[in-house]
Amino acid sequence: MCQASSSKSSDGTSPKGKKRTLAAPHIAADIEGMPPLRRSEWSLDTDPRTWPMFGRVSLEDGVLTPDKLLAKSKKSRGKYLRPPSEYLGKIPSEKYEVEAGRYHLFVSGICPWASSVATARHLLGLHDVVSMDIADGQSGAGWTFLDGASVSPWKDRDGPFWLHEAYQLDNSLVTSRITVPVLWDNKTQSIVSNDSWTIVKILSTAFAGMGHPTPEARALMSVDENEHPTITPADLELAMEKSHSDIYDILLNGVYKAGLGLFMNDNEESDAVVEAREGVYNKLSELDLLLSKQRFLLGDKIT
């Protein structure tokens, strides 16, 4: 989850706070660091790190404010602290039923966690079951979709869409970082989850048998008890959870702990930075050795 933390409870319900009616969008010219290119205009040479600078923002009581994660981490002596994702709704559940066309993904191609969700959707062939918008980049108002969103209540509106609008519509008094991926429910106009691992498992289990994967993708996957393609086979559940937790902490989040930890400590190496950096390189070497012996992390099928 690229930027994450909220005040939402683990069952996917919101804290007290009434729904917000659709607010007028920002004036794009007033937002610093707007993406200069649409995602469709990117090439292999496109590097968002060279784009205009901006200050990160989060939501406090429903209002955009400067993000405080780096400031909090500075107080931890240069150790980068990533809050957990806290929108952890489930499908199926009393609130969220399994329905084709009801749910929508907001993702980004430059976020590894959001990319994993987009990849799962593609492998499972869920293009006609769960719709998706890909952000053009970040800005001083958070994740930005220059051509707007393709779902209600924003789809008929001209101009950009900012992901914070979904968080605010879900709960007008939300205190949250503005993160991708987001699994959005069009029916209740609420966020089901902003946790990538939770969303991947939802796509593979709740919508099992509803997709149309390509023959090439199908050949890479295991099948469940109903012979539906799956990337979360039940017999590998414990191994998947252990592998995910390990790679997330040491590698995916490790690069943040190493890089941002150094930045927050005025480019001086703290013990936490050295430990994180060594962990990243050791994990890469470990995975390289493993994948030299087998195609995927847990065997001959993708998970």
PDB file of C-alpha atoms in Angstrom:
ATOM      1  CA  MET A   1       0.000   0.000   0.000  1.00  0.00           C
ATOM      2  CA  CYS A   2       1.657   3.180  -1.163  1.00  0.00           C
ATOM      3  CA  GLN A   3       0.867   5.581   1.675  1.00  0.00           C
ATOM      4  CA  ALA A   4      -1.368   3.899   4.204  1.00  0.00           C
ATOM      5  CA  SER A   5      -3.169   4.290   7.532  1.00  0.00           C
ATOM      6  CA  SER A   6      -6.697   5.136   8.491  1.00  0.00           C
ATOM      7  CA  SER A   7      -9.144   5.247  11.328  1.00  0.00           C
ATOM      8  CA  LYS A   8     -11.344   2.570   9.808  1.00  0.00           C
ATOM      9  CA  SER A   9     -12.125  -0.574  11.766  1.00  0.00           C
ATOM     10  CA  SER A  10     -11.029  -4.081  10.787  1.00  0.00           C
ATOM     11  CA  ASP A  11     -14.526  -5.139   9.681  1.00  0.00           C
ATOM     12  CA  GLY A  12     -14.616  -2.458   6.993  1.00  0.00           C
ATOM     13  CA  THR A  13     -17.081  -0.134   8.718  1.00  0.00           C
ATOM     14  CA  SER A  14     -16.439   3.588   9.116  1.00  0.00           C
ATOM     15  CA  PRO A  15     -16.122   5.639  12.268  1.00  0.00           C
ATOM     16  CA  LYS A  16     -19.057   7.910  12.966  1.00  0.00           C
ATOM     17  CA  GLY A  17     -19.368  10.555  10.317  1.00  0.00           C
ATOM     18  CA  LYS A  18     -22.037  11.251   7.738  1.00  0.00           C
ATOM     19  CA  LYS A  19     -21.555  10.787   4.015  1.00  0.00           C
ATOM     20  CA  ARG A  20     -20.292  13.820   2.140  1.00  0.00           C
ATOM     21  CA  THR A  21     -22.046  15.044  -0.974  1.00  0.00           C
ATOM     22  CA  LEU A  22     -19.810  15.341  -4.020  1.00  0.00           C
ATOM     23  CA  ALA A  23     -17.644  18.396  -3.501  1.00  0.00           C
ATOM     24  CA  ALA A  24     -16.329  20.667  -6.226  1.00  0.00           C
ATOM     25  CA  PRO A  25     -12.950  19.467  -7.492  1.00  0.00           C
ATOM     26  CA  HIS A  26      -9.719  21.346  -7.030  1.00  0.00           C
ATOM     27  CA  ILE A  27      -8.579  23.761  -9.693  1.00  0.00           C
ATOM     28  CA  ALA A  28      -5.733  21.751 -11.198  1.00  0.00           C
ATOM     29  CA  ALA A  29      -3.597  24.851 -11.748  1.00  0.00           C
ATOM     30  CA  ASP A  30      -3.644  25.462  -7.981  1.00  0.00           C
ATOM     31  CA  ILE A  31      -2.218  22.021  -7.108  1.00  0.00           C
ATOM     32  CA  GLU A  32       1.557  21.691  -6.925  1.00  0.00           C
ATOM     33  CA  GLY A  33       3.320  18.810  -8.643  1.00  0.00           C
ATOM     34  CA  MET A  34       0.526  17.795 -11.013  1.00  0.00           C
ATOM     35  CA  PRO A  35       1.636  14.916 -13.298  1.00  0.00           C
ATOM     36  CA  PRO A  36       2.834  16.389 -16.640  1.00  0.00           C
ATOM     37  CA  LEU A  37       1.886  13.235 -18.552  1.00  0.00           C
ATOM     38  CA  ARG A  38      -1.081  10.898 -18.669  1.00  0.00           C
ATOM     39  CA  ARG A  39      -0.347   7.263 -17.952  1.00  0.00           C
ATOM     40  CA  SER A  40      -1.148   6.443 -21.582  1.00  0.00           C
ATOM     41  CA  GLU A  41       1.618   8.829 -22.659  1.00  0.00           C
ATOM     42  CA  TRP A  42       4.339   7.143 -20.632  1.00  0.00           C
ATOM     43  CA  SER A  43       7.252   5.377 -22.301  1.00  0.00           C
ATOM     44  CA  LEU A  44      10.015   3.144 -20.968  1.00  0.00           C
ATOM     45  CA  ASP A  45      12.054   6.314 -20.449  1.00  0.00           C
ATOM     46  CA  THR A  46       9.411   8.029 -18.311  1.00  0.00           C
ATOM     47  CA  ASP A  47      10.727   8.687 -14.797  1.00  0.00           C
ATOM     48  CA  PRO A  48       8.209  10.239 -12.363  1.00  0.00           C
ATOM     49  CA  ARG A  49      11.103  11.035 -10.010  1.00  0.00           C
ATOM     50  CA  THR A  50      12.039  13.878 -12.384  1.00  0.00           C
ATOM     51  CA  TRP A  51       8.586  15.461 -12.268  1.00  0.00           C
ATOM     52  CA  PRO A  52       7.731  18.641 -10.323  1.00  0.00           C
ATOM     53  CA  MET A  53       8.123  18.404  -6.554  1.00  0.00           C
ATOM     54  CA  PHE A  54       5.167  18.493  -4.157  1.00  0.00           C
ATOM     55  CA  GLY A  55       4.391  18.061  -0.501  1.00  0.00           C
ATOM     56  CA  ARG A  56       2.660  14.839   0.535  1.00  0.00           C
ATOM     57  CA  VAL A  57      -0.751  15.163   2.128  1.00  0.00           C
ATOM     58  CA  SER A  58      -3.082  13.058   4.242  1.00  0.00           C
ATOM     59  CA  LEU A  59      -6.586  13.505   5.620  1.00  0.00           C
ATOM     60  CA  GLU A  60      -7.342  14.660   9.159  1.00  0.00           C
ATOM     61  CA  ASP A  61     -11.004  14.882  10.115  1.00  0.00           C
ATOM     62  CA  GLY A  62     -11.801  14.898   6.402  1.00  0.00           C
ATOM     63  CA  VAL A  63      -9.486  17.800   5.542  1.00  0.00           C
ATOM     64  CA  LEU A  64      -6.309  17.620   3.446  1.00  0.00           C
ATOM     65  CA  THR A  65      -3.267  18.403   5.602  1.00  0.00           C
ATOM     66  CA  PRO A  66       0.517  17.952   5.233  1.00  0.00           C
ATOM     67  CA  ASP A  67       1.445  14.326   5.817  1.00  0.00           C
ATOM     68  CA  LYS A  68       3.075  13.717   9.205  1.00  0.00           C
ATOM     69  CA  LEU A  69       4.574  10.252   8.691  1.00  0.00           C
ATOM     70  CA  LEU A  70       8.102  11.496   8.036  1.00  0.00           C
ATOM     71  CA  ALA A  71       7.921  13.830  11.019  1.00  0.00           C
ATOM     72  CA  LYS A  72       6.805  10.966  13.247  1.00  0.00           C
ATOM     73  CA  SER A  73       9.573   8.779  11.899  1.00  0.00           C
ATOM     74  CA  LYS A  74      12.176  11.460  12.651  1.00  0.00           C
ATOM     75  CA  LYS A  75      11.200  11.151  16.303  1.00  0.00           C
ATOM     76  CA  SER A  76      12.055   7.449  16.102  1.00  0.00           C
ATOM     77  CA  ARG A  77      15.742   8.285  15.470  1.00  0.00           C
ATOM     78  CA  GLY A  78      15.616   7.843  11.736  1.00  0.00           C
ATOM     79  CA  LYS A  79      13.697   4.552  11.729  1.00  0.00           C
ATOM     80  CA  TYR A  80      10.980   4.623   9.063  1.00  0.00           C
ATOM     81  CA  LEU A  81       7.598   3.637  10.481  1.00  0.00           C
ATOM     82  CA  ARG A  82       4.856   2.541   8.060  1.00  0.00           C
ATOM     83  CA  PRO A  83       1.359   2.424   9.556  1.00  0.00           C
ATOM     84  CA  PRO A  84      -0.698  -0.656   8.642  1.00  0.00           C
ATOM     85  CA  SER A  85      -3.602  -0.618   6.215  1.00  0.00           C
ATOM     86  CA  GLU A  86      -6.797  -0.479   8.201  1.00  0.00           C
ATOM     87  CA  TYR A  87      -9.543  -0.743   5.585  1.00  0.00           C
ATOM     88  CA  LEU A  88      -9.903  -4.494   5.767  1.00  0.00           C
ATOM     89  CA  GLY A  89     -13.448  -5.252   4.625  1.00  0.00           C
ATOM     90  CA  LYS A  90     -14.250  -8.686   3.240  1.00  0.00           C
ATOM     91  CA  ILE A  91     -16.133 -10.018   0.227  1.00  0.00           C
ATOM     92  CA  PRO A  92     -18.479 -11.779   0.705  1.00  0.00           C
ATOM     93  CA  SER A  93     -19.877 -10.231   3.878  1.00  0.00           C
ATOM     94  CA  GLU A  94     -23.173  -8.800   5.088  1.00  0.00           C
ATOM     95  CA  LYS A  95     -22.280  -5.420   3.609  1.00  0.00           C
ATOM     96  CA  TYR A  96     -20.370  -6.562   0.540  1.00  0.00           C
ATOM     97  CA  GLU A  97     -21.939  -9.278  -1.622  1.00  0.00           C
ATOM     98  CA  VAL A  98     -20.299 -10.919  -4.614  1.00  0.00           C
ATOM     99  CA  GLU A  99     -21.562  -9.137  -7.734  1.00  0.00           C
ATOM    100  CA  ALA A 100     -19.971  -8.641 -11.140  1.00  0.00           C
ATOM    101  CA  GLY A 101     -19.662  -4.961 -12.054  1.00  0.00           C
ATOM    102  CA  ARG A 102     -20.199  -3.720  -8.513  1.00  0.00           C
ATOM    103  CA  TYR A 103     -16.597  -3.154  -7.474  1.00  0.00           C
ATOM    104  CA  HIS A 104     -13.847  -0.910  -8.804  1.00  0.00           C
ATOM    105  CA  LEU A 105     -10.085  -0.667  -8.299  1.00  0.00           C
ATOM    106  CA  PHE A 106      -8.002   2.489  -8.009  1.00  0.00           C
ATOM    107  CA  VAL A 107      -4.342   1.583  -8.580  1.00  0.00           C
ATOM    108  CA  SER A 108      -1.013   3.006  -9.717  1.00  0.00           C
ATOM    109  CA  GLY A 109       1.649   1.511 -11.926  1.00  0.00           C
ATOM    110  CA  ILE A 110       4.437   3.014  -9.816  1.00  0.00           C
ATOM    111  CA  CYS A 111       3.320   1.449  -6.536  1.00  0.00           C
ATOM    112  CA  PRO A 112       4.474  -2.176  -6.052  1.00  0.00           C
ATOM    113  CA  TRP A 113       1.499  -3.025  -3.848  1.00  0.00           C
ATOM    114  CA  ALA A 114      -1.064  -1.582  -6.263  1.00  0.00           C
ATOM    115  CA  SER A 115       0.726  -3.254  -9.172  1.00  0.00           C
ATOM    116  CA  SER A 116       0.328  -6.634  -7.498  1.00  0.00           C
ATOM    117  CA  VAL A 117      -3.438  -6.100  -7.364  1.00  0.00           C
ATOM    118  CA  ALA A 118      -3.593  -5.061 -11.026  1.00  0.00           C
ATOM    119  CA  THR A 119      -1.544  -8.134 -11.922  1.00  0.00           C
ATOM    120  CA  ALA A 120      -3.884 -10.444  -9.982  1.00  0.00           C
ATOM    121  CA  ARG A 121      -6.899  -8.947 -11.772  1.00  0.00           C
ATOM    122  CA  HIS A 122      -5.197  -9.528 -15.136  1.00  0.00           C
ATOM    123  CA  LEU A 123      -4.135 -13.109 -14.397  1.00  0.00           C
ATOM    124  CA  LEU A 124      -7.621 -14.040 -13.202  1.00  0.00           C
ATOM    125  CA  GLY A 125      -9.259 -12.425 -16.231  1.00  0.00           C
ATOM    126  CA  LEU A 126     -11.514 -10.190 -14.143  1.00  0.00           C
ATOM    127  CA  HIS A 127     -11.566  -7.219 -16.529  1.00  0.00           C
ATOM    128  CA  ASP A 128     -15.346  -7.477 -17.015  1.00  0.00           C
ATOM    129  CA  VAL A 129     -16.018  -8.233 -13.344  1.00  0.00           C
ATOM    130  CA  VAL A 130     -14.018  -5.575 -11.474  1.00  0.00           C
ATOM    131  CA  SER A 131     -13.356  -2.278 -13.275  1.00  0.00           C
ATOM    132  CA  MET A 132     -10.175  -0.282 -12.730  1.00  0.00           C
ATOM    133  CA  ASP A 133      -8.635   3.185 -13.032  1.00  0.00           C
ATOM    134  CA  ILE A 134      -4.852   3.730 -13.083  1.00  0.00           C
ATOM    135  CA  ALA A 135      -3.459   6.911 -11.554  1.00  0.00           C
ATOM    136  CA  ASP A 136      -1.326   9.219 -13.683  1.00  0.00           C
ATOM    137  CA  GLY A 137       0.849  10.039 -10.693  1.00  0.00           C
ATOM    138  CA  GLN A 138       0.875  11.863  -7.377  1.00  0.00           C
ATOM    139  CA  SER A 139       0.521  15.554  -6.616  1.00  0.00           C
ATOM    140  CA  GLY A 140       0.067  17.971  -3.767  1.00  0.00           C
ATOM    141  CA  ALA A 141      -3.477  16.621  -3.481  1.00  0.00           C
ATOM    142  CA  GLY A 142      -2.491  12.948  -3.470  1.00  0.00           C
ATOM    143  CA  TRP A 143      -2.984  10.314  -6.161  1.00  0.00           C
ATOM    144  CA  THR A 144      -4.225  12.017  -9.323  1.00  0.00           C
ATOM    145  CA  PHE A 145      -6.259  10.742 -12.282  1.00  0.00           C
ATOM    146  CA  LEU A 146      -6.006  13.457 -14.923  1.00  0.00           C
ATOM    147  CA  ASP A 147      -8.974  12.323 -17.018  1.00  0.00           C
ATOM    148  CA  GLY A 148     -11.206  11.701 -14.029  1.00  0.00           C
ATOM    149  CA  ALA A 149     -12.673   8.485 -12.645  1.00  0.00           C
ATOM    150  CA  SER A 150     -14.758   6.002 -14.608  1.00  0.00           C
ATOM    151  CA  VAL A 151     -17.197   5.229 -11.778  1.00  0.00           C
ATOM    152  CA  SER A 152     -20.017   7.105 -10.074  1.00  0.00           C
ATOM    153  CA  PRO A 153     -20.401   9.657  -8.720  1.00  0.00           C
ATOM    154  CA  TRP A 154     -17.379  11.119 -10.524  1.00  0.00           C
ATOM    155  CA  LYS A 155     -17.584   9.575 -13.996  1.00  0.00           C
ATOM    156  CA  ASP A 156     -19.604  12.366 -15.618  1.00  0.00           C
ATOM    157  CA  ARG A 157     -17.447  15.127 -14.187  1.00  0.00           C
ATOM    158  CA  ASP A 158     -14.913  16.999 -16.287  1.00  0.00           C
ATOM    159  CA  GLY A 159     -11.340  17.358 -15.118  1.00  0.00           C
ATOM    160  CA  PRO A 160      -9.103  15.373 -12.788  1.00  0.00           C
ATOM    161  CA  PHE A 161     -10.160  13.054  -9.992  1.00  0.00           C
ATOM    162  CA  TRP A 162      -8.131  12.842  -6.771  1.00  0.00           C
ATOM    163  CA  LEU A 163      -8.235   9.666  -4.733  1.00  0.00           C
ATOM    164  CA  HIS A 164      -8.827  11.556  -1.501  1.00  0.00           C
ATOM    165  CA  GLU A 165     -12.356  12.191  -2.815  1.00  0.00           C
ATOM    166  CA  ALA A 166     -13.130   8.472  -2.446  1.00  0.00           C
ATOM    167  CA  TYR A 167     -11.829   8.444   1.127  1.00  0.00           C
ATOM    168  CA  GLN A 168     -13.910  11.519   1.931  1.00  0.00           C
ATOM    169  CA  LEU A 169     -17.058  10.140   0.314  1.00  0.00           C
ATOM    170  CA  ASP A 170     -16.670   6.951   2.327  1.00  0.00           C
ATOM    171  CA  ASN A 171     -16.433   8.997   5.530  1.00  0.00           C
ATOM    172  CA  SER A 172     -16.500  12.787   5.565  1.00  0.00           C
ATOM    173  CA  LEU A 173     -14.572  12.919   8.877  1.00  0.00           C
ATOM    174  CA  VAL A 174     -11.910  10.405   7.961  1.00  0.00           C
ATOM    175  CA  THR A 175      -8.385  10.603   9.333  1.00  0.00           C
ATOM    176  CA  SER A 176      -6.272   8.620   6.921  1.00  0.00           C
ATOM    177  CA  ARG A 177      -3.308   8.526   4.626  1.00  0.00           C
ATOM    178  CA  ILE A 178      -4.355   8.485   0.973  1.00  0.00           C
ATOM    179  CA  THR A 179      -3.259   5.128  -0.352  1.00  0.00           C
ATOM    180  CA  VAL A 180      -3.436   2.848  -3.349  1.00  0.00           C
ATOM    181  CA  PRO A 181      -4.666   0.273  -4.042  1.00  0.00           C
ATOM    182  CA  VAL A 182      -8.299   0.923  -3.159  1.00  0.00           C
ATOM    183  CA  LEU A 183     -11.131  -1.545  -3.711  1.00  0.00           C
ATOM    184  CA  TRP A 184     -14.241   0.603  -4.039  1.00  0.00           C
ATOM    185  CA  ASP A 185     -17.879  -0.498  -3.753  1.00  0.00           C
ATOM    186  CA  ASN A 186     -20.059   1.381  -6.246  1.00  0.00           C
ATOM    187  CA  LYS A 187     -23.285   0.277  -4.542  1.00  0.00           C
ATOM    188  CA  THR A 188     -22.606   1.597  -1.041  1.00  0.00           C
ATOM    189  CA  GLN A 189     -20.025   4.164  -2.198  1.00  0.00           C
ATOM    190  CA  SER A 190     -17.538   2.962   0.356  1.00  0.00           C
ATOM    191  CA  ILE A 191     -14.014   1.591   0.513  1.00  0.00           C
ATOM    192  CA  VAL A 192     -13.908  -2.175   0.959  1.00  0.00           C
ATOM    193  CA  SER A 193     -10.152  -2.356   1.479  1.00  0.00           C
ATOM    194  CA  ASN A 194      -6.935  -0.479   0.839  1.00  0.00           C
ATOM    195  CA  ASP A 195      -4.721  -3.425   1.774  1.00  0.00           C
ATOM    196  CA  SER A 196      -3.125  -5.046  -1.269  1.00  0.00           C
ATOM    197  CA  TRP A 197      -2.813  -8.547   0.194  1.00  0.00           C
ATOM    198  CA  THR A 198      -6.442  -8.523   1.338  1.00  0.00           C
ATOM    199  CA  ILE A 199      -7.573  -7.366  -2.114  1.00  0.00           C
ATOM    200  CA  VAL A 200      -5.518 -10.009  -3.953  1.00  0.00           C
ATOM    201  CA  LYS A 201      -7.138 -12.729  -1.853  1.00  0.00           C
ATOM    202  CA  ILE A 202     -10.598 -11.258  -2.470  1.00  0.00           C
ATOM    203  CA  LEU A 203     -10.040 -11.269  -6.230  1.00  0.00           C
ATOM    204  CA  SER A 204      -8.882 -14.875  -6.184  1.00  0.00           C
ATOM    205  CA  THR A 205     -11.557 -16.286  -3.857  1.00  0.00           C
ATOM    206  CA  ALA A 206     -14.699 -14.130  -3.907  1.00  0.00           C
ATOM    207  CA  PHE A 207     -14.715 -13.889  -7.703  1.00  0.00           C
ATOM    208  CA  ALA A 208     -13.496 -17.439  -8.360  1.00  0.00           C
ATOM    209  CA  GLY A 209     -14.859 -18.778 -11.626  1.00  0.00           C
ATOM    210  CA  MET A 210     -16.183 -15.401 -12.767  1.00  0.00           C
ATOM    211  CA  GLY A 211     -13.155 -14.363 -14.794  1.00  0.00           C
ATOM    212  CA  HIS A 212     -11.890 -15.334 -18.211  1.00  0.00           C
ATOM    213  CA  PRO A 213      -8.122 -15.807 -17.922  1.00  0.00           C
ATOM    214  CA  THR A 214      -6.115 -16.338 -21.084  1.00  0.00           C
ATOM    215  CA  PRO A 215      -4.934 -19.890 -21.800  1.00  0.00           C
ATOM    216  CA  GLU A 216      -1.381 -18.747 -21.037  1.00  0.00           C
ATOM    217  CA  ALA A 217      -2.420 -17.338 -17.633  1.00  0.00           C
ATOM    218  CA  ARG A 218      -4.557 -20.368 -16.833  1.00  0.00           C
ATOM    219  CA  ALA A 219      -1.581 -22.658 -17.410  1.00  0.00           C
ATOM    220  CA  LEU A 220       0.370 -20.777 -14.727  1.00  0.00           C
ATOM    221  CA  MET A 221      -2.263 -21.167 -12.020  1.00  0.00           C
ATOM    222  CA  SER A 222      -3.481 -23.898  -9.709  1.00  0.00           C
ATOM    223  CA  VAL A 223      -7.195 -24.739  -9.493  1.00  0.00           C
ATOM    224  CA  ASP A 224      -9.478 -24.699  -6.462  1.00  0.00           C
ATOM    225  CA  GLU A 225     -11.886 -27.423  -5.323  1.00  0.00           C
ATOM    226  CA  ASN A 226     -14.325 -26.339  -8.034  1.00  0.00           C
ATOM    227  CA  GLU A 227     -11.650 -26.464 -10.750  1.00  0.00           C
ATOM    228  CA  HIS A 228     -11.543 -22.655 -10.975  1.00  0.00           C
ATOM    229  CA  PRO A 229      -8.159 -21.006 -11.608  1.00  0.00           C
ATOM    230  CA  THR A 230      -6.696 -19.563  -8.414  1.00  0.00           C
ATOM    231  CA  ILE A 231      -3.575 -17.776  -7.239  1.00  0.00           C
ATOM    232  CA  THR A 232      -4.362 -18.565  -3.608  1.00  0.00           C
ATOM    233  CA  PRO A 233      -4.565 -22.389  -3.435  1.00  0.00           C
ATOM    234  CA  ALA A 234      -5.827 -23.591  -0.065  1.00  0.00           C
ATOM    235  CA  ASP A 235      -3.037 -26.127   0.398  1.00  0.00           C
ATOM    236  CA  LEU A 236      -0.434 -23.348   0.236  1.00  0.00           C
ATOM    237  CA  GLU A 237      -2.237 -20.860   2.486  1.00  0.00           C
ATOM    238  CA  LEU A 238       0.233 -21.022   5.381  1.00  0.00           C
ATOM    239  CA  ALA A 239       3.246 -20.925   3.065  1.00  0.00           C
ATOM    240  CA  MET A 240       1.814 -17.933   1.192  1.00  0.00           C
ATOM    241  CA  GLU A 241       1.151 -15.984   4.384  1.00  0.00           C
ATOM    242  CA  LYS A 242       4.677 -16.640   5.650  1.00  0.00           C
ATOM    243  CA  SER A 243       6.283 -15.763   2.313  1.00  0.00           C
ATOM    244  CA  HIS A 244       4.216 -12.596   1.940  1.00  0.00           C
ATOM    245  CA  SER A 245       4.969 -11.401   5.460  1.00  0.00           C
ATOM    246  CA  ASP A 246       8.683 -12.062   5.013  1.00  0.00           C
ATOM    247  CA  ILE A 247       9.023 -10.360   1.624  1.00  0.00           C
ATOM    248  CA  TYR A 248       6.846  -7.431   2.666  1.00  0.00           C
ATOM    249  CA  ASP A 249       8.826  -6.643   5.797  1.00  0.00           C
ATOM    250  CA  ILE A 250      12.369  -7.271   4.585  1.00  0.00           C
ATOM    251  CA  LEU A 251      12.226  -6.356   0.894  1.00  0.00           C
ATOM    252  CA  LEU A 252       9.207  -4.256  -0.112  1.00  0.00           C
ATOM    253  CA  ASN A 253       9.121  -2.161   3.023  1.00  0.00           C
ATOM    254  CA  GLY A 254      12.849  -2.628   3.540  1.00  0.00           C
ATOM    255  CA  VAL A 255      13.737  -0.294   0.673  1.00  0.00           C
ATOM    256  CA  TYR A 256      11.665   2.424   2.347  1.00  0.00           C
ATOM    257  CA  LYS A 257      13.269   1.773   5.724  1.00  0.00           C
ATOM    258  CA  ALA A 258      16.703   2.008   4.146  1.00  0.00           C
ATOM    259  CA  GLY A 259      16.160   4.951   1.789  1.00  0.00           C
ATOM    260  CA  LEU A 260      13.815   7.138   3.791  1.00  0.00           C
ATOM    261  CA  GLY A 261      15.569   6.238   7.014  1.00  0.00           C
ATOM    262  CA  LEU A 262      18.772   7.681   5.560  1.00  0.00           C
ATOM    263  CA  PHE A 263      16.953  10.775   4.291  1.00  0.00           C
ATOM    264  CA  MET A 264      15.292  11.419   7.629  1.00  0.00           C
ATOM    265  CA  ASN A 265      18.602  11.107   9.449  1.00  0.00           C
ATOM    266  CA  ASP A 266      20.288  13.841   7.351  1.00  0.00           C
ATOM    267  CA  ASN A 267      22.082  11.213   5.220  1.00  0.00           C
ATOM    268  CA  GLU A 268      23.801   9.730   8.242  1.00  0.00           C
ATOM    269  CA  GLU A 269      23.626   5.959   8.519  1.00  0.00           C
ATOM    270  CA  SER A 270      21.815   4.811  11.611  1.00  0.00           C
ATOM    271  CA  ASP A 271      21.841   1.215  12.818  1.00  0.00           C
ATOM    272  CA  ALA A 272      18.261   0.893  11.533  1.00  0.00           C
ATOM    273  CA  VAL A 273      19.278   2.017   8.031  1.00  0.00           C
ATOM    274  CA  VAL A 274      22.226  -0.383   7.867  1.00  0.00           C
ATOM    275  CA  GLU A 275      20.082  -3.253   9.113  1.00  0.00           C
ATOM    276  CA  ALA A 276      17.351  -2.506   6.568  1.00  0.00           C
ATOM    277  CA  ARG A 277      19.811  -2.186   3.685  1.00  0.00           C
ATOM    278  CA  GLU A 278      21.548  -5.448   4.521  1.00  0.00           C
ATOM    279  CA  GLY A 279      18.172  -7.126   4.800  1.00  0.00           C
ATOM    280  CA  VAL A 280      17.186  -5.964   1.308  1.00  0.00           C
ATOM    281  CA  TYR A 281      20.365  -7.264  -0.336  1.00  0.00           C
ATOM    282  CA  ASN A 282      20.303 -10.538   1.589  1.00  0.00           C
ATOM    283  CA  LYS A 283      16.672 -11.134   0.665  1.00  0.00           C
ATOM    284  CA  LEU A 284      17.351 -10.399  -3.013  1.00  0.00           C
ATOM    285  CA  SER A 285      20.223 -12.925  -2.989  1.00  0.00           C
ATOM    286  CA  GLU A 286      18.011 -15.489  -1.259  1.00  0.00           C
ATOM    287  CA  LEU A 287      15.206 -15.038  -3.800  1.00  0.00           C
ATOM    288  CA  ASP A 288      17.643 -15.123  -6.700  1.00  0.00           C
ATOM    289  CA  LEU A 289      18.947 -18.485  -5.543  1.00  0.00           C
ATOM    290  CA  LEU A 290      15.436 -19.850  -4.976  1.00  0.00           C
ATOM    291  CA  LEU A 291      14.187 -18.739  -8.392  1.00  0.00           C
ATOM    292  CA  SER A 292      17.218 -20.266 -10.084  1.00  0.00           C
ATOM    293  CA  LYS A 293      15.842 -23.634  -8.984  1.00  0.00           C
ATOM    294  CA  GLN A 294      12.098 -23.170  -9.561  1.00  0.00           C
ATOM    295  CA  ARG A 295       9.908 -20.851 -11.598  1.00  0.00           C
ATOM    296  CA  PHE A 296       7.840 -19.347  -8.783  1.00  0.00           C
ATOM    297  CA  LEU A 297       8.316 -18.717  -5.075  1.00  0.00           C
ATOM    298  CA  LEU A 298       6.263 -21.699  -3.964  1.00  0.00           C
ATOM    299  CA  GLY A 299       6.802 -24.117  -6.817  1.00  0.00           C
ATOM    300  CA  ASP A 300       5.711 -24.489 -10.429  1.00  0.00           C
ATOM    301  CA  LYS A 301       2.467 -22.498 -10.105  1.00  0.00           C
ATOM    302  CA  ILE A 302       2.081 -18.769  -9.532  1.00  0.00           C
ATOM    303  CA  THR A 303       0.707 -17.590  -6.187  1.00  0.00           C
TER     304      THR A 303
END
